[in-house]
CSV table of C-alpha atoms in Angstrom, one decimal:
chain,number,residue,atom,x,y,z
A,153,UNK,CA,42.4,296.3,181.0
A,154,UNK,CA,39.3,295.5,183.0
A,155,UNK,CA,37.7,292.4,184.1
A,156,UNK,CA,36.7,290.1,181.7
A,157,UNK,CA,33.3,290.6,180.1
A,158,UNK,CA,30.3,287.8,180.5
A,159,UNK,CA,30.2,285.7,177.5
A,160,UNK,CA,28.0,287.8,175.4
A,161,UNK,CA,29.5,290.7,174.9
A,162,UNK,CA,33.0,289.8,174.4
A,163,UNK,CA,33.7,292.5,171.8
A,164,UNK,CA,37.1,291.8,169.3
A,165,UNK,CA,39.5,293.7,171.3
A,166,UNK,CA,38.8,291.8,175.0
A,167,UNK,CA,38.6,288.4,172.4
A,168,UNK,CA,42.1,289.2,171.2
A,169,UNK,CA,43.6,289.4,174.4
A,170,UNK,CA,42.5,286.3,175.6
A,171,UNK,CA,44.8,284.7,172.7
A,172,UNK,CA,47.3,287.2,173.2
A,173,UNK,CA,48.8,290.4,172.0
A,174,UNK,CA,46.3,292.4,169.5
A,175,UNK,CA,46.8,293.4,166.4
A,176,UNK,CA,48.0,297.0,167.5
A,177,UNK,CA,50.2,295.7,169.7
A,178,UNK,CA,51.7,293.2,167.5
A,179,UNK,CA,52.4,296.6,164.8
A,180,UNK,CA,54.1,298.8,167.3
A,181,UNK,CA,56.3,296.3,169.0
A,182,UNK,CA,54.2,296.3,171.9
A,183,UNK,CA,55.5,293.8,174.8
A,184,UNK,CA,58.5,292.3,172.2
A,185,UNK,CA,61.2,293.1,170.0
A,186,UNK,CA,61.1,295.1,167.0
A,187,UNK,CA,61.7,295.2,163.5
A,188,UNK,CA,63.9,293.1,162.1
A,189,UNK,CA,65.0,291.4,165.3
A,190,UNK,CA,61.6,290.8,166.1
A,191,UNK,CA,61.1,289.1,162.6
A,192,UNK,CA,64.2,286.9,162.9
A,193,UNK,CA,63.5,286.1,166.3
A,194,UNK,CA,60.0,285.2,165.7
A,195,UNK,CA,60.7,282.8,162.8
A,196,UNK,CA,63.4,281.1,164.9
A,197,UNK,CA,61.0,280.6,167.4
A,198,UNK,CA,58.9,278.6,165.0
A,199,UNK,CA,61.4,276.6,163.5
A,200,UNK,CA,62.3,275.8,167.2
A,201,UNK,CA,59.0,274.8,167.9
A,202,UNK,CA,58.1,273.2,164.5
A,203,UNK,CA,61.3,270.8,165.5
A,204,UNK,CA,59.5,270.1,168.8
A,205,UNK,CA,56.6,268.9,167.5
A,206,UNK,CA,58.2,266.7,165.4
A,207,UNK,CA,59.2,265.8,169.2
A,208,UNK,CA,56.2,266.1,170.6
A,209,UNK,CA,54.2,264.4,167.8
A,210,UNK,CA,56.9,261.1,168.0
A,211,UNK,CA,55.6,261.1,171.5
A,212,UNK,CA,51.8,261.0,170.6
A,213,UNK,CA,51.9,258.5,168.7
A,214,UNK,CA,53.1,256.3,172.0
A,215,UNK,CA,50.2,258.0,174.1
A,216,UNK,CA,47.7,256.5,170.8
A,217,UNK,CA,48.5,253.4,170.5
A,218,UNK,CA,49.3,252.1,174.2
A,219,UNK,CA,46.5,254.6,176.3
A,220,UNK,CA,43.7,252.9,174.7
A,221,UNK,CA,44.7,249.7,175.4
A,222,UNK,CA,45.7,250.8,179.3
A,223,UNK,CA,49.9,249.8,178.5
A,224,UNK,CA,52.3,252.5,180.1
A,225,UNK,CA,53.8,255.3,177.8
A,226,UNK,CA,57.1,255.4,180.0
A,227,UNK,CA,58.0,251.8,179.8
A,228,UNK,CA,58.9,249.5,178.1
A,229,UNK,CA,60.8,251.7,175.2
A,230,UNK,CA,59.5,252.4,171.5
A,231,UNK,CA,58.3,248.6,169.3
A,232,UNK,CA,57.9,247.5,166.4
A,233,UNK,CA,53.6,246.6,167.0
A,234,UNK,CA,54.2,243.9,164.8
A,235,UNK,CA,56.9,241.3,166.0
A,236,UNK,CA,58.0,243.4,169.2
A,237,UNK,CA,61.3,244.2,168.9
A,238,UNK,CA,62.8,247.2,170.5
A,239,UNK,CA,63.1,250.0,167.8
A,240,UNK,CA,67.1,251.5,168.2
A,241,UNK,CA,67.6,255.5,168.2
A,242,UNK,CA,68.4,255.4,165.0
A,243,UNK,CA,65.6,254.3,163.6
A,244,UNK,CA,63.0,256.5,165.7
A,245,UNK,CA,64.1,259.8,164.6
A,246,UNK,CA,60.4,261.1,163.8
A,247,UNK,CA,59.9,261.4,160.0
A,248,UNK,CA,63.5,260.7,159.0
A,249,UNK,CA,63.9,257.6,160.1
A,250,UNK,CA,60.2,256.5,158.2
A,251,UNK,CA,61.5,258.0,155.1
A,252,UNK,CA,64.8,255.7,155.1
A,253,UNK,CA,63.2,252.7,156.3
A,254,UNK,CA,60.9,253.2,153.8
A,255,UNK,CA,57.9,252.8,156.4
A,256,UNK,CA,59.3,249.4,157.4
A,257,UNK,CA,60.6,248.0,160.2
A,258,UNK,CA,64.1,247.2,160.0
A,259,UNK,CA,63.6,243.7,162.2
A,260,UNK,CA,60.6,241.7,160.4
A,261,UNK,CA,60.1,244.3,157.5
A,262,UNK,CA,56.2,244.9,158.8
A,263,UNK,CA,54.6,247.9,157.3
A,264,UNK,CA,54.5,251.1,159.7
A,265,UNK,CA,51.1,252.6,159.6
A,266,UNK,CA,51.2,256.0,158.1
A,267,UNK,CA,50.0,257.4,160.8
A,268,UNK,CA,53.1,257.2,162.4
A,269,UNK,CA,54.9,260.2,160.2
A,270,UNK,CA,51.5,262.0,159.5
A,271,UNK,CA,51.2,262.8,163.5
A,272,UNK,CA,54.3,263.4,163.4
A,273,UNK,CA,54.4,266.0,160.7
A,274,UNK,CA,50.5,267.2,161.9
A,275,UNK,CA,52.2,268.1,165.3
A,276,UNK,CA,55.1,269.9,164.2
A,277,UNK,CA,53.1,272.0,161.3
A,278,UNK,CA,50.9,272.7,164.5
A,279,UNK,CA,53.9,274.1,166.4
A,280,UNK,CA,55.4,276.1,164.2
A,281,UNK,CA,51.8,278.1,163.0
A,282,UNK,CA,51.2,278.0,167.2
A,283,UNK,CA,54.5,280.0,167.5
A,284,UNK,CA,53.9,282.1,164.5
A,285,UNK,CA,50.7,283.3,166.5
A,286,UNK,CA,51.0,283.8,169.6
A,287,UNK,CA,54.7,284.5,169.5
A,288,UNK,CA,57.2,284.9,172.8
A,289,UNK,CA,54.5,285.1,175.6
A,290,UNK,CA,53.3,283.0,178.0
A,291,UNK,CA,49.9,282.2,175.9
A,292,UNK,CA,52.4,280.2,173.7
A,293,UNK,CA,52.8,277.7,176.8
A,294,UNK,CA,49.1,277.1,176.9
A,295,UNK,CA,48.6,276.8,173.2
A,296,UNK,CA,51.2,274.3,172.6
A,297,UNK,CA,50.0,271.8,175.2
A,298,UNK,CA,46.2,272.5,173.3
A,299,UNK,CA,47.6,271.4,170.2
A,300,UNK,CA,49.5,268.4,171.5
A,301,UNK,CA,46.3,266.8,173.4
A,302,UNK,CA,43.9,267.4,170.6
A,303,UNK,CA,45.8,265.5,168.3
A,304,UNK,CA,46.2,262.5,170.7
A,305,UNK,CA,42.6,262.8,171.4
A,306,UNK,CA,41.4,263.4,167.9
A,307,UNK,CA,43.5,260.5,166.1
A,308,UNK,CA,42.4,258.4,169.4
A,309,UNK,CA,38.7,259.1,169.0
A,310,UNK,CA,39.2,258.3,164.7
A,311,UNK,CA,40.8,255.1,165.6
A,312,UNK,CA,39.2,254.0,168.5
A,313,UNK,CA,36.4,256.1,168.9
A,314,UNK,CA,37.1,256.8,172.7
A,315,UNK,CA,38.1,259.8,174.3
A,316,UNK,CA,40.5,258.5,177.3
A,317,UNK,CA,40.0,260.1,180.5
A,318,UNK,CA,43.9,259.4,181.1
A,319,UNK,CA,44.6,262.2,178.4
A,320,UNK,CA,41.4,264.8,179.1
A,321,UNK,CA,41.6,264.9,182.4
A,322,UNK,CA,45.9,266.1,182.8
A,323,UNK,CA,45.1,268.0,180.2
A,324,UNK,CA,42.4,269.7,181.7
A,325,UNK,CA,44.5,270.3,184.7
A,326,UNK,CA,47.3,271.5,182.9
A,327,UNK,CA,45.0,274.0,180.6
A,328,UNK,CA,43.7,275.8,183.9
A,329,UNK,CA,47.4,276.4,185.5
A,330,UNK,CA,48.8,277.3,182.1
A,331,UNK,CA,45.8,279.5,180.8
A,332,UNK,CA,45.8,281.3,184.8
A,333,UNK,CA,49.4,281.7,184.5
A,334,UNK,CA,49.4,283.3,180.9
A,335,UNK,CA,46.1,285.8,181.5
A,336,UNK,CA,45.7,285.6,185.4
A,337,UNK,CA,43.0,288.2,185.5
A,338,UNK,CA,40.8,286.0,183.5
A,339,UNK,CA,41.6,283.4,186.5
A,340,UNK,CA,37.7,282.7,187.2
A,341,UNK,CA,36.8,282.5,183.4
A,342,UNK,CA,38.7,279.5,182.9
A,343,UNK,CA,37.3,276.9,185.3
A,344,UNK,CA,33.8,278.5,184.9
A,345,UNK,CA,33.8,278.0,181.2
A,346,UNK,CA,34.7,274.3,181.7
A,347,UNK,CA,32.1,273.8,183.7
A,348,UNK,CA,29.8,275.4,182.1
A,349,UNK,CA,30.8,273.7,178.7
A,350,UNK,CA,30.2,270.3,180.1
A,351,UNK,CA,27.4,270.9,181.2
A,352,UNK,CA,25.8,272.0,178.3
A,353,UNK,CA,26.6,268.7,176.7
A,354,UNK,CA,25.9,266.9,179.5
A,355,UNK,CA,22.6,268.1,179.1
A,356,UNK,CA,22.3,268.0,175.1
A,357,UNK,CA,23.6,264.0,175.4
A,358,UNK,CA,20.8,263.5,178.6
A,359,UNK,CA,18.2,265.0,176.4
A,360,UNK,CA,19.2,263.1,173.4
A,361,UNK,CA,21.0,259.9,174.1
A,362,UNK,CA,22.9,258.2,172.0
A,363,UNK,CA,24.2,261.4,169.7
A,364,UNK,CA,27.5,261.8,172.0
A,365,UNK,CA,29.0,260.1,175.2
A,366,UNK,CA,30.9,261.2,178.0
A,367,UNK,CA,34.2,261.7,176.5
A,368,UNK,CA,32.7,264.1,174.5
A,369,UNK,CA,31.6,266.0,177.4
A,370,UNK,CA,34.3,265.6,179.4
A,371,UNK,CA,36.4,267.1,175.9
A,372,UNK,CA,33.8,269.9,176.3
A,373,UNK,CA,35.1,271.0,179.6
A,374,UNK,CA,38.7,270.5,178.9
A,375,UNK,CA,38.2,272.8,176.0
A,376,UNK,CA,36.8,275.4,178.5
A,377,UNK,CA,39.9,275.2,180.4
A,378,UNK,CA,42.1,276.5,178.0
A,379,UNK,CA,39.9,278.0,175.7
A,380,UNK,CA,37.5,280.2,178.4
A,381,UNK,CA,34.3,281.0,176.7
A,382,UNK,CA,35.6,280.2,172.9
A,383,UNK,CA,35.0,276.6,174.1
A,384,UNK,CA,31.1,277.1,172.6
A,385,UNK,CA,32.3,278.2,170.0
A,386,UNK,CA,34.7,275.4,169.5
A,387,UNK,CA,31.8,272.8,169.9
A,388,UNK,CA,29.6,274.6,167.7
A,389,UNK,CA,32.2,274.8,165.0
A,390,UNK,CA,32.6,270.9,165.5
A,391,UNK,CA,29.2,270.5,164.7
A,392,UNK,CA,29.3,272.3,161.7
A,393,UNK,CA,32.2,270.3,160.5
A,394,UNK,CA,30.4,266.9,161.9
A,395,UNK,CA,27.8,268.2,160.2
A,396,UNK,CA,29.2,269.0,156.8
A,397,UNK,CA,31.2,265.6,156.9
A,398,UNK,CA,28.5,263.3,157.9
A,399,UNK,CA,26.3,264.8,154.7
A,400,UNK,CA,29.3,264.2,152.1
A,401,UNK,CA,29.8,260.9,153.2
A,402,UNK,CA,26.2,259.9,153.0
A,403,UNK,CA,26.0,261.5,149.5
A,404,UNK,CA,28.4,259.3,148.3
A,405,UNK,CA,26.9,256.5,149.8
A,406,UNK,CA,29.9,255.5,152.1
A,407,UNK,CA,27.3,256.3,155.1
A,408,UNK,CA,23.9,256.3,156.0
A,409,UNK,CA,21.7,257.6,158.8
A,410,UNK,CA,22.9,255.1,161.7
A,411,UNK,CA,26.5,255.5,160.9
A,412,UNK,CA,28.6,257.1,164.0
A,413,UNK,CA,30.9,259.7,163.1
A,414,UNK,CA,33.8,260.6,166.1
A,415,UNK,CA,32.4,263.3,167.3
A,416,UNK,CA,35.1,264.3,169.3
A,417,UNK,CA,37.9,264.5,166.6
A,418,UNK,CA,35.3,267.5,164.9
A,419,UNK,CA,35.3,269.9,168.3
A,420,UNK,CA,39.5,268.9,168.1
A,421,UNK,CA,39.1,270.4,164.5
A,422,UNK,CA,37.1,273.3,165.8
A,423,UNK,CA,39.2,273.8,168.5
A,424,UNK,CA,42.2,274.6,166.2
A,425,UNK,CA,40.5,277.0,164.3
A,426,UNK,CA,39.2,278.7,167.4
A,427,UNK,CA,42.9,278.6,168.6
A,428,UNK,CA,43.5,280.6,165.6
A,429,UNK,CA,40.9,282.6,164.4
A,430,UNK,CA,39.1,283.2,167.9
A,431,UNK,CA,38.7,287.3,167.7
A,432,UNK,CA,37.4,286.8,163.9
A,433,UNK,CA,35.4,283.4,164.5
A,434,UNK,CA,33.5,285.0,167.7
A,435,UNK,CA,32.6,288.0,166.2
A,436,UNK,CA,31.2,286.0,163.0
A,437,UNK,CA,29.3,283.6,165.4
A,438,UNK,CA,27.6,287.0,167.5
A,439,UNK,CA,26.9,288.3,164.5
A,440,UNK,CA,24.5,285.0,164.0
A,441,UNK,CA,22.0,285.9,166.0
């Protein structure tokens, strides 16, 4: 393969193998297993790291309710938010243990906010597509750790409306290594494209203040990091979703003009279906203009 192509004339092919193996590839057996070994393999793969997310997603919901409010996510152990007593293994075995307590806590018998299992389940239904895509390769690596900070950021952003640079900016970091490691001759797109992303908004949110803050555009270049030049496309597929949202709700009179929508959990959304349908999405978006 040669060097990766400026932004504009990324053609399908060179899109595909910045998320991974292509289509051909994925046919013939190309850099895996095949048959039904491959098959088998793959889907235990993703029930591997469906069960991870569940994991992962237990995790999360830590990382949103303590960042935000600057408390460590290492100490002290898993709470009940209500009357702050220390929740046993038992009872924080994500999903399970909300479905026998019956979303109470077993201490004071406070409700546990749904969000609680929803992350939970979000993140591991996250995993296990993520695995179903991009299979045994190193993309998978990058892909997972995606998935896992848009859902903190997005839930954090709908909650809180703040995007916390204690969760862009490792993520950031750990987008460039992974994305490097897993498509090292693309090395250069990577931290260009982050720059380049945050820029732009940089410049959209100088020119017209008050539509998006910082987190946003720091979100922006974190995207780039993992995402390379998709990143645009990721932000401009946020819009559309904003967009879209923002209308509906007005329509049905639950908004109006001066109501602020999270901005930042839209380009999350965007983000995913880039993750996805990147090869598809970009040559959609080309064909635009």
């Amino acid at each position: 393969m040669t060097g990766p192509a400026p932004v504009g004339t990324l053609d399908r092919p060179r899109a595909a193998r910045l998320f991974g193996r292509t289509d051909g590839e994925k046919r013939h057996g190309t850099g895996g297993l095949s048959g039904e070994a491959d098959l088998t393999g793959g889907l235990l793969l993703a029930l591997l790291a469906g069960l991870l997310g569940l994991v992962v997603g237990s995790f999360l919901n830590v990382v949103i309710h303590r960042v935000p409010r600057r408390e460590s996510v290492v100490w002290p152990g898993s709470r009940c938010p209500e009357c702050g007593t220390a929740i046993p293994a038992r009872d924080n075995v994500p999903l399970l243990s909300y479905l026998l307590l019956r979303g109470r806590c077993r201490s004071c018998g406070a409700s546990i906010p749904a969000r609680y299992p929803l992350v939970e389940a979000l993140t591991g239904a996250l995993f296990l597509l993520v695995a179903l895509r991009f299979g045994a390769e190193l993309a998978l690596l990058p892909a997972l750790v995606l998935v896992a900070s848009l859902v903190a950021l997005a839930v954090t952003d709908l909650e809180h409306r703040l995007l916390p640079n204690a969760i862009v900016g490792p993520a950031a970091l750990a987008g460039l290594a992974l994305s490097t490691l897993a498509r090292p001759e693309w090395w250069w797109v990577y931290p260009l494209s982050g720059l380049a992303a945050g820029a732009a908004l940089f410049l959209i949110s100088a020119l017209r203040p008050g539509g998006m803050g910082m987190g946003d555009v720091k979100l922006a270049a974190m995207l780039g990091c993992f995402l390379g030049p998709y990143a645009f496309l990721a932000v401009f597929l946020g819009a559309l979703l904003g967009t879209a949202t923002s209308a509906g709700l007005m329509a049905t009179g639950r908004a109006d003009r001066r109501t602020k929508l999270p901005f930042g959990t839209f380009m999350a959304a965007g983000a995913v279906l880039v993750l996805f349908l990147g090869p598809a999405l970009w040559s959609a978006y080309l064909g635009l203009f």
